[in-house]
Amino acid sequence: MWLFRAQFKMTQSELKGITAVAAFGVLVYLRVWITAPLAINAPLNDFLLMRQLLEYPDVNISSVTSKKLGLHLWYISEELVALALFDSRVPAETKKLMLAAMENAAPEHPPKRPRVETSAFTNSKGLEQFCTANSMTMFRLLQLQTSFMSKDPSEWDEDETYQCALRTVKRLAVVNDRAERGVALIQDYNKKLTKDEEQLQFMLHVVSEHRRLFPDCSKSGLMMAMSSTPTTP
């Protein structure tokens, strides 16, 4: 809309608003949206994004967007911030500080959605300020070996234990991102098929049953499913 603004009749207020949205999309939102599915990059991405939002020159956009992101800081929670140990963009010195912070005592049941003060994003500290002993929880849940932590982070790339853990965390799915995109997709798709809720639920049952019977699209899978399906006499 901004590129073709000369073809529209707009008030100065509308032009200003479109310009502001376009600039924010290009300078901030586009990169964030594209990199959202990358789990190991999420802690640093969220940290840098909040800092960028707080420093954004448009005060109104800065206030609204930073407040909104403040409600979605899962990836700098005590458990998930440990993903940053596998992020190649995080300096070795920061990873050392993170490991040191993981030796500190922590509450037994930390909040899943941390309440973070604005100063945490504007001071000289990094992701290490979010780490506690609870940050080791991720390694226990994923059954990842941690022997590589005894080495200097600059040597981790040569450690087979680290590489094995890296392969595991790289396969992690960012569930909230995929869920939001999936919900948007199915909503658009449903509107093209039926607007009747009963028919919609029936269709979803049919799709679910079809996926159970035919888990893949291979010829062998199709033949196996057909051979195991009882025929009507």
Short mmCIF file of C-alpha atoms in Angstrom, two decimals:
data_model
loop_
_atom_site.label_atom_id
_atom_site.label_comp_id
_atom_site.label_asym_id
_atom_site.label_seq_id
_atom_site.Cartn_x
_atom_site.Cartn_y
_atom_site.Cartn_z
CA MET A 1 0.00 0.00 0.00
CA TRP A 2 2.86 2.36 0.75
CA LEU A 3 4.56 1.64 -2.60
CA PHE A 4 1.34 2.47 -4.47
CA ARG A 5 0.29 5.30 -2.17
CA ALA A 6 0.15 7.76 -5.06
CA GLN A 7 -2.77 5.79 -6.53
CA PHE A 8 -4.92 6.20 -3.41
CA LYS A 9 -6.68 9.17 -1.96
CA MET A 10 -5.44 9.31 1.59
CA THR A 11 -5.48 11.86 4.35
CA GLN A 12 -2.21 12.94 5.93
CA SER A 13 -3.10 10.90 8.99
CA GLU A 14 -3.65 7.74 6.89
CA LEU A 15 -0.43 8.30 4.94
CA LYS A 16 1.51 8.75 8.17
CA GLY A 17 0.02 5.56 9.60
CA ILE A 18 0.78 3.46 6.51
CA THR A 19 4.32 4.81 6.39
CA ALA A 20 4.85 3.91 10.05
CA VAL A 21 3.52 0.36 9.58
CA ALA A 22 5.58 -0.20 6.42
CA ALA A 23 8.78 1.02 8.07
CA PHE A 24 8.21 -1.17 11.13
CA GLY A 25 7.50 -4.19 8.94
CA VAL A 26 10.69 -3.79 6.93
CA LEU A 27 13.02 -2.76 9.75
CA VAL A 28 11.78 -5.07 12.50
CA TYR A 29 8.91 -7.46 11.87
CA LEU A 30 9.98 -9.19 8.63
CA ARG A 31 13.20 -10.67 10.02
CA VAL A 32 11.47 -11.73 13.24
CA TRP A 33 8.65 -13.47 11.37
CA ILE A 34 11.03 -15.38 9.09
CA THR A 35 13.27 -16.61 11.92
CA ALA A 36 10.44 -17.49 14.34
CA PRO A 37 10.58 -21.29 13.65
CA LEU A 38 14.27 -21.54 14.73
CA ALA A 39 14.21 -22.83 18.32
CA ILE A 40 17.90 -22.46 19.20
CA ASN A 41 17.88 -18.86 17.97
CA ALA A 42 14.73 -17.93 19.90
CA PRO A 43 16.27 -16.75 23.22
CA LEU A 44 18.71 -14.33 21.60
CA ASN A 45 16.14 -13.28 18.98
CA ASP A 46 13.62 -12.36 21.68
CA PHE A 47 16.25 -10.57 23.75
CA LEU A 48 17.47 -8.49 20.81
CA LEU A 49 13.93 -7.86 19.59
CA MET A 50 12.81 -6.45 22.93
CA ARG A 51 15.84 -4.19 23.02
CA GLN A 52 15.11 -3.05 19.47
CA LEU A 53 11.46 -2.35 20.32
CA LEU A 54 12.38 -0.35 23.40
CA GLU A 55 14.78 1.75 21.33
CA TYR A 56 12.47 2.13 18.32
CA PRO A 57 12.23 5.84 17.39
CA ASP A 58 8.43 5.87 17.07
CA VAL A 59 7.37 6.16 20.72
CA ASN A 60 3.83 4.90 20.16
CA ILE A 61 4.94 1.79 18.27
CA SER A 62 7.73 1.20 20.79
CA SER A 63 5.32 1.30 23.73
CA VAL A 64 2.64 -0.95 22.23
CA THR A 65 4.91 -3.59 20.70
CA SER A 66 7.28 -3.91 23.67
CA LYS A 67 4.30 -4.30 26.01
CA LYS A 68 2.89 -7.04 23.75
CA LEU A 69 6.19 -8.91 23.46
CA GLY A 70 6.53 -8.72 27.24
CA LEU A 71 3.65 -11.22 27.41
CA HIS A 72 5.44 -13.73 25.16
CA LEU A 73 8.92 -14.15 26.58
CA TRP A 74 8.84 -17.95 26.97
CA TYR A 75 12.25 -18.41 25.39
CA ILE A 76 14.07 -16.39 28.03
CA SER A 77 12.42 -18.36 30.83
CA GLU A 78 14.83 -20.15 33.15
CA GLU A 79 14.43 -23.48 31.33
CA LEU A 80 14.33 -22.47 27.67
CA VAL A 81 17.06 -19.81 27.76
CA ALA A 82 19.53 -22.73 27.80
CA LEU A 83 18.79 -23.19 24.08
CA ALA A 84 21.10 -20.22 23.51
CA LEU A 85 24.07 -22.43 24.44
CA PHE A 86 23.65 -23.95 20.97
CA ASP A 87 23.32 -20.62 19.15
CA SER A 88 26.49 -19.87 17.19
CA ARG A 89 25.80 -16.13 17.43
CA VAL A 90 26.17 -16.12 21.21
CA PRO A 91 29.81 -15.35 22.12
CA ALA A 92 31.86 -17.88 24.08
CA GLU A 93 32.24 -15.39 26.94
CA THR A 94 28.46 -15.09 27.27
CA LYS A 95 28.13 -18.88 27.30
CA LYS A 96 30.68 -19.02 30.14
CA LEU A 97 28.60 -16.54 32.11
CA MET A 98 25.46 -18.58 31.40
CA LEU A 99 27.10 -21.75 32.73
CA ALA A 100 28.26 -19.91 35.85
CA ALA A 101 24.75 -18.58 36.43
CA MET A 102 23.33 -22.10 36.12
CA GLU A 103 25.17 -23.00 39.30
CA ASN A 104 23.13 -20.46 41.27
CA ALA A 105 20.18 -21.49 43.42
CA ALA A 106 16.71 -21.06 41.94
CA PRO A 107 13.07 -21.47 42.98
CA GLU A 108 11.81 -25.04 42.70
CA HIS A 109 8.88 -24.11 40.44
CA PRO A 110 9.84 -21.11 38.30
CA PRO A 111 7.11 -19.29 36.32
CA LYS A 112 6.82 -20.50 32.72
CA ARG A 113 6.33 -16.93 31.52
CA PRO A 114 8.94 -14.75 33.20
CA ARG A 115 8.20 -11.24 34.38
CA VAL A 116 11.20 -9.30 33.13
CA GLU A 117 11.96 -5.71 34.01
CA THR A 118 12.68 -3.36 31.12
CA SER A 119 16.12 -2.66 32.55
CA ALA A 120 17.14 -6.26 31.77
CA PHE A 121 17.17 -5.39 28.07
CA THR A 122 18.91 -2.03 28.34
CA ASN A 123 21.76 -2.84 30.74
CA SER A 124 25.17 -4.21 29.81
CA LYS A 125 24.27 -7.82 30.68
CA GLY A 126 23.15 -10.52 28.27
CA LEU A 127 21.27 -13.80 28.40
CA GLU A 128 23.20 -14.94 31.45
CA GLN A 129 20.95 -12.81 33.66
CA PHE A 130 18.04 -15.17 32.91
CA CYS A 131 19.91 -18.40 33.75
CA THR A 132 19.61 -20.31 37.03
CA ALA A 133 19.99 -23.92 38.13
CA ASN A 134 16.58 -24.53 36.58
CA SER A 135 18.14 -23.96 33.16
CA MET A 136 19.54 -27.48 33.37
CA THR A 137 15.99 -28.83 33.25
CA MET A 138 15.99 -28.79 29.46
CA PHE A 139 18.98 -31.16 29.34
CA ARG A 140 17.27 -33.60 31.70
CA LEU A 141 13.98 -33.56 29.82
CA LEU A 142 15.66 -34.10 26.45
CA GLN A 143 18.13 -36.60 27.96
CA LEU A 144 21.10 -34.65 26.63
CA GLN A 145 24.60 -35.35 27.89
CA THR A 146 26.32 -32.34 29.44
CA SER A 147 29.95 -33.46 29.58
CA PHE A 148 30.85 -30.80 26.99
CA MET A 149 30.10 -28.11 29.60
CA SER A 150 33.37 -28.94 31.36
CA LYS A 151 35.23 -27.60 28.31
CA ASP A 152 35.68 -24.04 27.12
CA PRO A 153 32.75 -23.02 24.86
CA SER A 154 35.24 -22.22 22.09
CA GLU A 155 36.02 -25.96 21.93
CA TRP A 156 32.43 -27.21 21.85
CA ASP A 157 32.22 -27.46 18.08
CA GLU A 158 34.86 -30.19 18.17
CA ASP A 159 33.09 -32.14 20.92
CA GLU A 160 30.96 -35.08 19.79
CA THR A 161 28.69 -34.83 22.85
CA TYR A 162 27.91 -31.23 22.00
CA GLN A 163 27.32 -32.07 18.34
CA CYS A 164 24.92 -34.86 19.32
CA ALA A 165 22.96 -32.48 21.58
CA LEU A 166 23.00 -29.85 18.85
CA ARG A 167 21.43 -32.25 16.36
CA THR A 168 18.65 -32.95 18.86
CA VAL A 169 17.79 -29.34 19.69
CA LYS A 170 17.90 -28.35 16.02
CA ARG A 171 14.98 -30.69 15.44
CA LEU A 172 12.85 -29.03 18.10
CA ALA A 173 9.65 -27.54 16.74
CA VAL A 174 8.60 -24.08 17.85
CA VAL A 175 5.08 -25.21 18.68
CA ASN A 176 3.43 -21.83 19.23
CA ASP A 177 4.68 -20.52 15.87
CA ARG A 178 3.56 -23.61 13.95
CA ALA A 179 0.25 -23.70 15.79
CA GLU A 180 -0.55 -20.08 14.96
CA ARG A 181 0.26 -20.59 11.29
CA GLY A 182 -1.67 -23.86 11.25
CA VAL A 183 -4.74 -22.29 12.85
CA ALA A 184 -4.69 -19.43 10.35
CA LEU A 185 -4.35 -21.89 7.46
CA ILE A 186 -7.19 -24.17 8.56
CA GLN A 187 -9.48 -21.20 9.21
CA ASP A 188 -8.93 -19.86 5.70
CA TYR A 189 -9.34 -23.35 4.24
CA ASN A 190 -12.55 -24.04 6.17
CA LYS A 191 -14.23 -20.88 4.94
CA LYS A 192 -13.82 -22.08 1.36
CA LEU A 193 -15.49 -25.45 2.08
CA THR A 194 -18.36 -24.83 4.49
CA LYS A 195 -19.63 -22.33 6.99
CA ASP A 196 -21.74 -24.93 8.80
CA GLU A 197 -20.09 -25.90 12.11
CA GLU A 198 -21.58 -29.42 12.12
CA GLN A 199 -20.26 -30.13 8.63
CA LEU A 200 -16.90 -28.69 9.61
CA GLN A 201 -16.57 -31.05 12.59
CA PHE A 202 -17.61 -33.99 10.40
CA MET A 203 -14.95 -33.07 7.84
CA LEU A 204 -12.25 -32.90 10.53
CA HIS A 205 -13.21 -36.40 11.72
CA VAL A 206 -12.95 -37.69 8.15
CA VAL A 207 -9.50 -36.12 7.73
CA SER A 208 -8.33 -37.55 11.07
CA GLU A 209 -9.52 -41.04 10.12
CA HIS A 210 -7.90 -40.80 6.70
CA ARG A 211 -4.57 -39.86 8.27
CA ARG A 212 -4.84 -42.84 10.61
CA LEU A 213 -5.47 -45.24 7.73
CA PHE A 214 -2.95 -43.68 5.35
CA PRO A 215 -0.05 -42.28 7.44
CA ASP A 216 2.09 -41.58 4.36
CA CYS A 217 1.70 -41.06 0.63
CA SER A 218 3.94 -43.90 -0.51
CA LYS A 219 2.62 -46.67 -2.76
CA SER A 220 3.64 -49.33 -0.23
CA GLY A 221 1.83 -47.49 2.56
CA LEU A 222 -1.30 -47.21 0.44
CA MET A 223 -1.26 -50.92 -0.46
CA MET A 224 -0.69 -51.94 3.16
CA ALA A 225 -3.57 -49.77 4.40
CA MET A 226 -5.90 -51.09 1.70
CA SER A 227 -5.02 -54.71 2.45
CA SER A 228 -5.73 -54.24 6.17
CA THR A 229 -9.03 -52.44 5.62
CA PRO A 230 -11.98 -54.86 5.95
CA THR A 231 -14.21 -55.06 2.90
CA THR A 232 -17.99 -54.99 2.98
CA PRO A 233 -19.49 -58.39 1.97
#
